[in-house]
Tab-separated table of C-alpha atoms in Angstrom:
chain	number	residue	atom	x	y	z
A	1	MET	CA	13.017	66.245	-62.482
A	2	ALA	CA	14.709	63.760	-64.845
A	3	THR	CA	17.766	63.716	-62.587
A	4	MET	CA	15.599	62.972	-59.564
A	5	GLN	CA	13.835	60.102	-61.360
A	6	LYS	CA	17.152	58.626	-62.501
A	7	ALA	CA	18.546	58.834	-58.959
A	8	GLY	CA	15.362	57.217	-57.650
A	9	ARG	CA	15.948	54.203	-59.923
A	10	LEU	CA	19.466	53.800	-58.562
A	11	GLU	CA	18.409	53.774	-54.911
A	12	SER	CA	15.311	53.826	-52.738
A	13	ARG	CA	14.857	57.536	-51.960
A	14	TRP	CA	12.387	56.984	-49.155
A	15	GLY	CA	14.459	54.165	-47.711
A	16	VAL	CA	17.472	56.469	-47.529
A	17	VAL	CA	15.328	59.170	-45.879
A	18	VAL	CA	14.389	56.631	-43.179
A	19	LEU	CA	18.075	55.840	-42.788
A	20	LEU	CA	18.865	59.559	-42.498
A	21	ALA	CA	16.189	59.803	-39.787
A	22	LEU	CA	17.818	56.919	-37.916
A	23	GLY	CA	21.211	58.615	-38.228
A	24	LEU	CA	19.741	61.792	-36.756
A	25	MET	CA	18.117	59.752	-33.993
A	26	ILE	CA	21.461	58.229	-33.048
A	27	ALA	CA	23.120	61.656	-33.113
A	28	TRP	CA	20.497	63.174	-30.813
A	29	SER	CA	20.589	60.137	-28.547
A	30	ASP	CA	24.337	60.563	-28.133
A	31	ARG	CA	23.795	64.252	-27.324
A	32	SER	CA	20.915	63.697	-24.889
A	33	SER	CA	22.720	60.980	-22.935
A	34	MET	CA	24.590	63.728	-21.111
A	35	SER	CA	21.310	65.173	-19.774
A	36	ALA	CA	20.652	61.933	-17.903
A	37	ALA	CA	24.209	61.923	-16.561
A	38	ILE	CA	24.083	65.472	-15.173
A	39	ALA	CA	20.868	64.531	-13.335
A	40	ASP	CA	22.676	61.582	-11.668
A	41	HIS	CA	24.159	62.499	-8.278
A	42	ARG	CA	26.976	59.942	-8.655
A	43	PHE	CA	28.158	61.556	-11.878
A	44	VAL	CA	27.838	65.062	-10.423
A	45	ASN	CA	29.707	64.095	-7.244
A	46	GLU	CA	32.504	62.282	-9.089
A	47	PHE	CA	33.396	65.441	-11.017
A	48	ALA	CA	32.248	67.872	-8.269
A	49	LEU	CA	30.091	69.767	-10.769
A	50	THR	CA	28.306	73.039	-9.991
A	51	SER	CA	25.128	74.081	-11.855
A	52	VAL	CA	27.198	76.403	-14.031
A	53	GLN	CA	29.667	73.616	-14.857
A	54	ARG	CA	26.789	71.292	-15.727
A	55	GLY	CA	25.658	73.989	-18.146
A	56	TRP	CA	29.124	74.148	-19.705
A	57	LEU	CA	29.213	70.382	-20.072
A	58	GLY	CA	25.780	70.303	-21.644
A	59	SER	CA	26.648	73.106	-24.070
A	60	SER	CA	30.156	72.046	-25.157
A	61	ILE	CA	28.937	69.723	-27.895
A	62	PHE	CA	26.910	72.512	-29.498
A	63	TRP	CA	29.763	75.005	-29.760
A	64	ALA	CA	31.814	72.540	-31.801
A	65	TYR	CA	28.712	71.517	-33.745
A	66	GLY	CA	28.128	75.131	-34.733
A	67	LEU	CA	31.743	75.834	-35.603
A	68	PHE	CA	31.883	72.994	-38.135
A	69	GLN	CA	28.513	73.575	-39.836
A	70	LEU	CA	29.759	75.808	-42.638
A	71	PRO	CA	32.761	73.593	-43.472
A	72	MET	CA	30.477	70.543	-43.570
A	73	GLY	CA	27.977	72.371	-45.807
A	74	TRP	CA	30.793	73.306	-48.183
A	75	LEU	CA	32.039	69.708	-48.089
A	76	VAL	CA	28.769	67.990	-49.046
A	77	ASP	CA	27.967	70.541	-51.770
A	78	ARG	CA	31.164	69.503	-53.510
A	79	TYR	CA	32.043	65.960	-52.403
A	80	GLY	CA	28.631	64.368	-51.955
A	81	VAL	CA	26.793	62.786	-49.077
A	82	LYS	CA	27.765	59.132	-48.724
A	83	TRP	CA	31.417	59.106	-47.679
A	84	PRO	CA	31.644	62.347	-45.651
A	85	TYR	CA	28.642	61.170	-43.604
A	86	ALA	CA	30.018	57.641	-43.109
A	87	ILE	CA	33.422	58.829	-41.897
A	88	CYS	CA	31.984	61.414	-39.512
A	89	PHE	CA	29.424	58.928	-38.164
A	90	PHE	CA	32.177	56.475	-37.240
A	91	LEU	CA	34.181	59.198	-35.497
A	92	TRP	CA	31.330	60.482	-33.338
A	93	CYS	CA	30.301	56.987	-32.204
A	94	VAL	CA	33.860	56.318	-31.041
A	95	ALA	CA	33.976	59.656	-29.196
A	96	ALA	CA	30.565	58.996	-27.589
A	97	ALA	CA	31.789	55.657	-26.248
A	98	ALA	CA	34.999	57.309	-25.025
A	99	THR	CA	32.910	59.579	-22.765
A	100	GLY	CA	32.549	56.578	-20.454
A	101	VAL	CA	36.288	56.136	-19.893
A	102	VAL	CA	37.538	59.686	-19.249
A	103	THR	CA	38.291	60.662	-15.664
A	104	THR	CA	38.503	64.466	-15.674
A	105	LEU	CA	36.186	67.351	-16.507
A	106	THR	CA	38.637	68.452	-19.198
A	107	GLY	CA	38.493	64.996	-20.740
A	108	LEU	CA	34.702	65.100	-20.744
A	109	LEU	CA	34.735	68.453	-22.511
A	110	VAL	CA	37.195	67.219	-25.150
A	111	VAL	CA	35.199	64.133	-26.145
A	112	ARG	CA	31.935	66.105	-26.229
A	113	ILE	CA	33.587	68.652	-28.530
A	114	LEU	CA	34.731	65.836	-30.821
A	115	ILE	CA	31.178	64.472	-30.974
A	116	GLY	CA	29.837	67.902	-31.883
A	117	ALA	CA	32.424	68.425	-34.634
A	118	ALA	CA	31.707	65.061	-36.280
A	119	GLU	CA	27.908	65.336	-35.960
A	120	ALA	CA	28.018	68.655	-37.829
A	121	VAL	CA	27.787	66.707	-41.100
A	122	VAL	CA	24.295	65.312	-40.372
A	123	VAL	CA	22.010	68.201	-41.316
A	124	PRO	CA	23.889	69.648	-44.346
A	125	ALA	CA	24.202	66.152	-45.821
A	126	THR	CA	20.509	65.421	-45.302
A	127	TYR	CA	19.321	68.635	-46.922
A	128	ARG	CA	21.714	68.151	-49.815
A	129	TYR	CA	20.195	64.702	-50.373
A	130	ILE	CA	16.563	65.861	-50.117
A	131	ALA	CA	17.162	68.881	-52.371
A	132	ASP	CA	18.611	66.599	-55.064
A	133	ARG	CA	15.901	63.910	-54.848
A	134	PHE	CA	12.516	65.464	-53.993
A	135	GLU	CA	10.028	67.942	-55.450
A	136	GLU	CA	8.407	70.738	-53.379
A	137	THR	CA	5.212	68.707	-52.817
A	138	GLN	CA	7.314	65.868	-51.346
A	139	LYS	CA	9.851	67.811	-49.323
A	140	GLY	CA	7.598	68.320	-46.308
A	141	SER	CA	6.856	64.596	-46.089
A	142	ALA	CA	10.534	63.701	-46.500
A	143	LEU	CA	11.482	66.195	-43.809
A	144	ALA	CA	8.650	64.941	-41.582
A	145	ILE	CA	10.143	61.443	-41.668
A	146	TYR	CA	13.622	62.827	-41.115
A	147	SER	CA	12.652	65.173	-38.277
A	148	VAL	CA	10.994	62.334	-36.381
A	149	GLY	CA	14.497	60.957	-35.905
A	150	GLY	CA	15.561	64.150	-34.156
A	151	LYS	CA	12.730	63.837	-31.670
A	152	MET	CA	12.907	60.071	-31.229
A	153	GLY	CA	16.582	60.395	-30.290
A	154	PRO	CA	15.836	62.172	-26.991
A	155	ALA	CA	12.530	60.289	-26.640
A	156	LEU	CA	14.314	56.930	-26.648
A	157	GLY	CA	17.738	58.087	-25.531
A	158	ALA	CA	16.653	59.808	-22.317
A	159	PRO	CA	14.824	56.825	-20.745
A	160	LEU	CA	17.409	54.366	-22.083
A	161	ALA	CA	20.267	56.403	-20.605
A	162	ALA	CA	18.418	56.756	-17.291
A	163	TRP	CA	17.685	53.010	-17.217
A	164	LEU	CA	21.308	52.106	-17.955
A	165	ILE	CA	22.604	54.507	-15.305
A	166	ALA	CA	20.156	53.185	-12.699
A	167	GLY	CA	20.944	49.550	-13.560
A	168	THR	CA	24.701	49.844	-14.080
A	169	SER	CA	26.596	53.132	-14.080
A	170	TRP	CA	27.007	56.284	-16.136
A	171	LYS	CA	30.246	54.860	-17.562
A	172	VAL	CA	28.545	51.762	-18.951
A	173	MET	CA	25.728	53.923	-20.304
A	174	PHE	CA	28.074	56.049	-22.427
A	175	ILE	CA	30.024	53.054	-23.751
A	176	VAL	CA	26.910	51.056	-24.680
A	177	THR	CA	24.995	53.927	-26.321
A	178	GLY	CA	28.110	55.063	-28.198
A	179	LEU	CA	29.066	51.728	-29.706
A	180	ALA	CA	25.514	50.513	-30.390
A	181	GLY	CA	25.080	53.123	-33.116
A	182	MET	CA	27.789	51.515	-35.245
A	183	VAL	CA	25.277	49.022	-36.687
A	184	TRP	CA	23.807	51.903	-38.743
A	185	LEU	CA	26.883	52.051	-40.951
A	186	LEU	CA	26.256	48.754	-42.761
A	187	PRO	CA	22.880	49.639	-44.367
A	188	TRP	CA	24.187	53.138	-45.127
A	189	LEU	CA	27.121	51.775	-47.104
A	190	LEU	CA	24.881	49.261	-48.905
A	191	MET	CA	21.853	51.464	-49.689
A	192	VAL	CA	23.300	54.847	-50.683
A	193	ARG	CA	24.832	55.188	-54.121
A	194	ASN	CA	28.335	56.558	-54.342
A	195	ASP	CA	28.004	60.251	-55.159
A	196	TYR	CA	31.670	61.097	-54.679
A	197	PRO	CA	32.467	63.181	-57.799
A	198	ASP	CA	35.153	62.537	-60.388
A	199	ARG	CA	37.384	65.422	-61.430
A	200	ALA	CA	35.042	66.717	-64.139
A	201	GLU	CA	31.979	66.526	-61.910
A	202	LEU	CA	33.832	68.236	-59.067
A	203	SER	CA	34.684	71.133	-61.388
A	204	ARG	CA	31.031	71.416	-62.440
A	205	ARG	CA	29.827	71.367	-58.829
A	206	LYS	CA	32.220	74.142	-57.893
A	207	GLU	CA	30.934	76.253	-60.787
A	208	VAL	CA	27.267	75.672	-59.887
A	209	ALA	CA	27.811	76.295	-56.174
A	210	GLY	CA	29.577	79.539	-57.045
A	211	THR	CA	26.399	81.051	-58.520
A	212	VAL	CA	25.090	81.630	-54.971
A	213	PRO	CA	28.117	82.815	-52.980
A	214	MET	CA	28.074	83.527	-49.269
A	215	ARG	CA	27.636	87.269	-49.878
A	216	ASN	CA	24.279	86.553	-51.555
A	217	LEU	CA	23.152	84.567	-48.524
A	218	LEU	CA	24.272	87.329	-46.172
A	219	ALA	CA	22.310	89.895	-48.200
A	220	SER	CA	19.031	87.951	-47.917
A	221	PRO	CA	16.488	88.820	-45.168
A	222	VAL	CA	15.120	85.284	-45.579
A	223	VAL	CA	18.454	83.831	-44.497
A	224	TRP	CA	18.649	86.104	-41.453
A	225	GLY	CA	15.027	85.354	-40.622
A	226	GLY	CA	15.873	81.670	-40.809
A	227	LEU	CA	18.764	82.170	-38.406
A	228	VAL	CA	16.350	83.718	-35.909
A	229	THR	CA	13.631	81.063	-36.276
A	230	ASN	CA	16.139	78.218	-36.084
A	231	PHE	CA	17.708	79.706	-32.971
A	232	CYS	CA	14.399	80.316	-31.216
A	233	TYR	CA	12.929	76.905	-31.971
A	234	ALA	CA	16.153	75.089	-31.104
A	235	TYR	CA	16.546	77.029	-27.839
A	236	PHE	CA	13.380	75.405	-26.496
A	237	ALA	CA	14.188	71.953	-27.885
A	238	PHE	CA	17.699	71.958	-26.451
A	239	TYR	CA	16.483	73.210	-23.078
A	240	CYS	CA	14.161	70.210	-22.916
A	241	MET	CA	16.905	67.865	-24.033
A	242	THR	CA	19.512	69.238	-21.617
A	243	TRP	CA	17.612	70.358	-18.521
A	244	MET	CA	14.179	68.699	-18.464
A	245	PRO	CA	15.321	65.537	-16.604
A	246	ALA	CA	17.096	67.653	-13.978
A	247	TYR	CA	14.011	69.916	-13.618
A	248	LEU	CA	11.714	66.957	-13.066
A	249	VAL	CA	14.089	65.417	-10.510
A	250	GLU	CA	15.147	68.541	-8.603
A	251	GLN	CA	11.999	70.704	-8.654
A	252	ARG	CA	9.159	68.214	-9.163
A	253	GLY	CA	10.570	65.339	-7.104
A	254	LEU	CA	10.514	62.554	-9.704
A	255	SER	CA	13.023	59.713	-9.738
A	256	LEU	CA	15.631	59.707	-12.485
A	257	THR	CA	13.863	56.822	-14.230
A	258	ARG	CA	10.432	58.516	-14.155
A	259	SER	CA	11.936	61.774	-15.363
A	260	GLY	CA	13.287	59.892	-18.371
A	261	VAL	CA	9.812	58.534	-19.117
A	262	TYR	CA	8.165	61.970	-19.075
A	263	THR	CA	10.987	63.489	-21.106
A	264	ALA	CA	10.378	60.732	-23.638
A	265	MET	CA	6.643	61.530	-23.720
A	266	SER	CA	7.404	65.161	-24.567
A	267	PHE	CA	9.641	64.185	-27.468
A	268	PHE	CA	7.210	61.526	-28.703
A	269	GLY	CA	4.626	64.308	-28.827
A	270	VAL	CA	6.768	66.704	-30.817
A	271	ALA	CA	7.798	63.892	-33.183
A	272	ALA	CA	4.184	63.002	-33.939
A	273	MET	CA	3.207	66.641	-34.424
A	274	ALA	CA	6.200	67.298	-36.680
A	275	ALA	CA	5.274	64.338	-38.900
A	276	LEU	CA	1.590	65.287	-39.116
A	277	SER	CA	2.251	68.969	-39.798
A	278	GLY	CA	4.786	68.214	-42.538
A	279	TRP	CA	2.379	65.816	-44.246
A	280	GLY	CA	-0.537	68.239	-43.818
A	281	ALA	CA	1.413	71.150	-45.286
A	282	ASP	CA	2.403	69.058	-48.315
A	283	ARG	CA	-1.236	68.135	-48.925
A	284	LEU	CA	-2.308	71.782	-48.812
A	285	ILE	CA	0.496	72.796	-51.177
A	286	ALA	CA	-0.419	69.982	-53.576
A	287	ARG	CA	-3.957	71.390	-53.699
A	288	GLY	CA	-2.633	74.721	-54.934
A	289	TYR	CA	-2.120	76.739	-51.755
A	290	ASP	CA	0.994	78.914	-51.609
A	291	ALA	CA	3.880	76.969	-50.056
A	292	VAL	CA	5.309	79.956	-48.186
A	293	ILE	CA	1.978	80.991	-46.644
A	294	VAL	CA	1.140	77.412	-45.628
A	295	ARG	CA	4.464	76.745	-43.936
A	296	LYS	CA	4.530	80.163	-42.231
A	297	SER	CA	1.052	79.577	-40.788
A	298	PHE	CA	2.072	76.287	-39.219
A	299	MET	CA	5.191	77.902	-37.773
A	300	VAL	CA	3.442	80.865	-36.144
A	301	VAL	CA	0.814	78.656	-34.476
A	302	GLY	CA	3.579	76.342	-33.245
A	303	PHE	CA	5.680	79.138	-31.750
A	304	ILE	CA	2.657	80.529	-29.902
A	305	GLY	CA	1.617	77.076	-28.698
A	306	GLY	CA	5.079	76.420	-27.275
A	307	MET	CA	4.737	79.419	-24.961
A	308	THR	CA	2.402	77.338	-22.774
A	309	VAL	CA	5.586	75.931	-21.201
A	310	LEU	CA	5.383	78.845	-18.755
A	311	PHE	CA	2.107	77.484	-17.363
A	312	GLY	CA	4.095	74.479	-16.178
A	313	ALA	CA	6.462	76.673	-14.183
A	314	TYR	CA	3.550	78.077	-12.161
A	315	ALA	CA	1.512	74.856	-11.942
A	316	SER	CA	0.578	74.030	-8.360
A	317	THR	CA	0.400	70.253	-8.865
A	318	LEU	CA	2.783	67.722	-10.359
A	319	GLN	CA	0.115	66.484	-12.767
A	320	MET	CA	-0.480	69.940	-14.271
A	321	ALA	CA	3.236	70.646	-14.474
A	322	LEU	CA	3.752	67.432	-16.417
A	323	PHE	CA	0.741	68.191	-18.646
A	324	TRP	CA	2.067	71.597	-19.708
A	325	ASN	CA	5.580	70.211	-20.165
A	326	VAL	CA	4.374	67.592	-22.627
A	327	LEU	CA	1.799	69.818	-24.373
A	328	SER	CA	4.115	72.793	-24.966
A	329	LEU	CA	6.819	70.747	-26.656
A	330	THR	CA	4.200	68.831	-28.640
A	331	LEU	CA	2.675	72.056	-29.992
A	332	VAL	CA	6.033	73.484	-30.990
A	333	GLY	CA	6.277	70.440	-33.259
A	334	LEU	CA	4.125	72.451	-35.682
A	335	VAL	CA	7.230	74.548	-36.294
A	336	THR	CA	9.666	71.689	-36.795
A	337	THR	CA	9.151	70.368	-40.317
A	338	ASN	CA	7.792	73.540	-41.897
A	339	ASN	CA	10.620	75.674	-40.555
A	340	LEU	CA	13.134	73.175	-41.923
A	341	ALA	CA	11.472	73.168	-45.345
A	342	LEU	CA	10.932	76.923	-45.580
A	343	VAL	CA	14.338	78.287	-44.579
A	344	LYS	CA	16.499	75.490	-45.975
A	345	LEU	CA	14.701	74.356	-49.129
A	346	THR	CA	11.566	76.248	-50.259
A	347	LEU	CA	13.091	79.746	-50.254
A	348	ILE	CA	16.689	78.713	-50.989
A	349	PRO	CA	18.250	78.082	-54.451
A	350	LYS	CA	19.120	74.390	-54.725
A	351	GLN	CA	22.771	75.011	-55.574
A	352	ALA	CA	23.263	76.683	-52.180
A	353	THR	CA	21.462	74.037	-50.112
A	354	GLY	CA	24.527	72.685	-48.311
A	355	LEU	CA	26.156	76.054	-47.656
A	356	ASN	CA	22.924	77.684	-46.460
A	357	THR	CA	22.026	74.696	-44.293
A	358	GLY	CA	25.441	74.824	-42.690
A	359	PHE	CA	24.958	78.543	-42.061
A	360	GLN	CA	21.495	77.988	-40.574
A	361	GLN	CA	22.835	75.232	-38.350
A	362	VAL	CA	25.275	77.689	-36.809
A	363	ALA	CA	22.236	79.389	-35.256
A	364	THR	CA	20.842	76.036	-34.139
A	365	SER	CA	24.144	75.146	-32.536
A	366	LEU	CA	24.428	78.506	-30.817
A	367	ALA	CA	20.955	77.890	-29.424
A	368	GLY	CA	22.140	74.608	-27.941
A	369	GLY	CA	25.180	76.201	-26.335
A	370	ILE	CA	23.366	79.294	-25.095
A	371	SER	CA	20.295	77.377	-23.914
A	372	ALA	CA	22.313	74.964	-21.797
A	373	SER	CA	24.596	77.674	-20.394
A	374	LEU	CA	22.015	80.448	-19.902
A	375	SER	CA	19.541	78.068	-18.269
A	376	GLY	CA	22.236	76.934	-15.853
A	377	TRP	CA	23.056	80.546	-14.968
A	378	LEU	CA	19.376	81.506	-14.583
A	379	LEU	CA	18.867	78.464	-12.373
A	380	HIS	CA	21.804	79.598	-10.241
A	381	VAL	CA	20.414	83.147	-9.987
A	382	GLY	CA	16.752	82.321	-9.414
A	383	HIS	CA	17.160	79.019	-7.521
A	384	SER	CA	14.281	77.556	-9.574
A	385	TYR	CA	13.396	76.766	-13.176
A	386	THR	CA	10.942	79.662	-13.560
A	387	LEU	CA	13.492	82.084	-15.037
A	388	PRO	CA	14.783	79.532	-17.584
A	389	MET	CA	11.182	78.960	-18.746
A	390	MET	CA	10.540	82.704	-19.016
A	391	ALA	CA	13.546	82.962	-21.325
A	392	ILE	CA	12.000	80.248	-23.531
A	393	VAL	CA	8.792	82.292	-23.926
A	394	VAL	CA	10.766	85.375	-24.992
A	395	PHE	CA	12.621	83.447	-27.678
A	396	LEU	CA	9.471	81.738	-28.987
A	397	PHE	CA	7.772	85.134	-29.376
A	398	LEU	CA	10.812	86.394	-31.286
A	399	GLY	CA	10.630	83.345	-33.556
A	400	ALA	CA	6.964	83.969	-34.417
A	401	THR	CA	7.709	87.618	-35.196
A	402	SER	CA	10.638	86.750	-37.464
A	403	THR	CA	8.487	84.231	-39.349
A	404	ILE	CA	5.798	86.814	-40.092
A	405	VAL	CA	8.108	89.696	-41.013
A	406	LEU	CA	11.100	88.175	-42.834
A	407	MET	CA	9.948	84.986	-44.587
A	408	ARG	CA	9.069	86.404	-48.047
A	409	ARG	CA	9.855	85.146	-51.548
A	410	LYS	CA	11.055	88.531	-52.774
A	411	TRP	CA	13.815	88.441	-50.151
A	412	ALA	CA	15.171	85.005	-51.056
A	413	PRO	CA	18.910	84.751	-51.919
A	414	LYS	CA	19.778	85.858	-55.449
A	415	VAL	CA	21.389	83.582	-58.045
A	416	ASN	CA	24.242	85.067	-60.070
A	417	VAL	CA	23.589	84.380	-63.763
A	418	PRO	CA	26.792	84.083	-65.858
A	419	GLU	CA	27.149	86.906	-68.352
A	420	PRO	CA	26.469	85.793	-71.970
A	421	LEU	CA	29.252	85.865	-74.502
A	422	PRO	CA	29.281	89.038	-76.690
A	423	ALA	CA	27.378	88.689	-79.971
A	424	VAL	CA	29.422	88.423	-83.193
A	425	THR	CA	28.368	91.332	-85.428
A	426	SER	CA	30.831	91.171	-88.308
A	427	GLU	CA	33.369	88.984	-90.076
A	428	LYS	CA	36.169	90.944	-88.400
A	429	ALA	CA	34.762	90.160	-84.965
A	430	LEU	CA	35.173	86.398	-85.528
A	431	PRO	CA	38.238	84.703	-84.083
A	432	ALA	CA	40.973	84.134	-86.654
A	433	VAL	CA	40.600	80.354	-86.534
A	434	LEU	CA	36.886	80.655	-87.483
A	435	ARG	CA	37.622	83.074	-90.336
A	436	ARG	CA	40.101	80.536	-91.763
A	437	GLY	CA	37.468	77.805	-91.413
A	438	ARG	CA	34.951	79.850	-93.426
A	439	ALA	CA	37.531	80.501	-96.122
A	440	HIS	CA	37.949	76.767	-96.612
């Protein structure tokens, strides 16, 4: 607690959380810009893309994102948050802008992979920061602010990308959205204290991080339950981010611009629900209710509520289809903040925050890759979006089940306690240098 208070005097904790939310918003905006492009016939025709290839293109960023999660978690646990984040942020903005100048499908895949690799720092760095600065009764609120950025990215990015494509071209859209994010770097460098460790501090961090090694994480049912819940929640979110504009254009007959507006409404809804549920859970915990039970309850209701997406697939009118689209993603916002808090902070030893978060993000990234690819294949097989939405319902049910069964305190990762030095029982047992000291 004293460390947190001292850190709070050196920088504005809540101000940095807002900045972290904006960084996440920019990251998601750069990811979601591709969803608008693959719904644009000029982009599709220029690269002669099939539905399966559109799925590959939408998923490529997530494979790299997942691959680099563990290395980024290891990095921030040892080398801090400020400089690793700043360097990676610069790299992904450059790669995002470069998407607008490549001329081949291979080139598109390469720059999207680079974006995914650099953006892998975002979540481990954020959870490392929140774990070091906030108490349990504040973590939900901090994560609520942060998670809003993840939803506002697609909410603002989708209509902005659609508007730029309609008014200019997909090339201009990628260049503008990629370079515009650079302005974030200045307040980050000014507001966040330098937490890059000196040699002595680095040695201490290595020792502390070593008390919860990867084998302890792998032995914990909580960690595996978190992998399942993160995958299942993210599968739905990434489907909406990747395929919702195309669904609204191709199956419901909306223009690209209107599809961007309704996609934005869905993500505005989930952002608001995520913020409210995180704040509400914190209030209940502050009143004495068990943190695990409170957060699990929000998650289960959210997973079940998200299943209403299937009603949209069978809706006979455009209005009802749009209603269920917006409502289902809004309700799953109940999962967002409480899942993040439960499986990355509440049930996880603080010294393993970065490593565990990186591990959990592997599941999130796999969800992005599998969601984009599997939905494209199911669309190809079924010639409609009904099968992709059925798959969402299956995964949401699995997420609710994992929450109920596996999220328990007794199954949290174990901390290895260093063995105490052997007790000295006689004069002979003392080291020679101490015996000489006593003689003097």
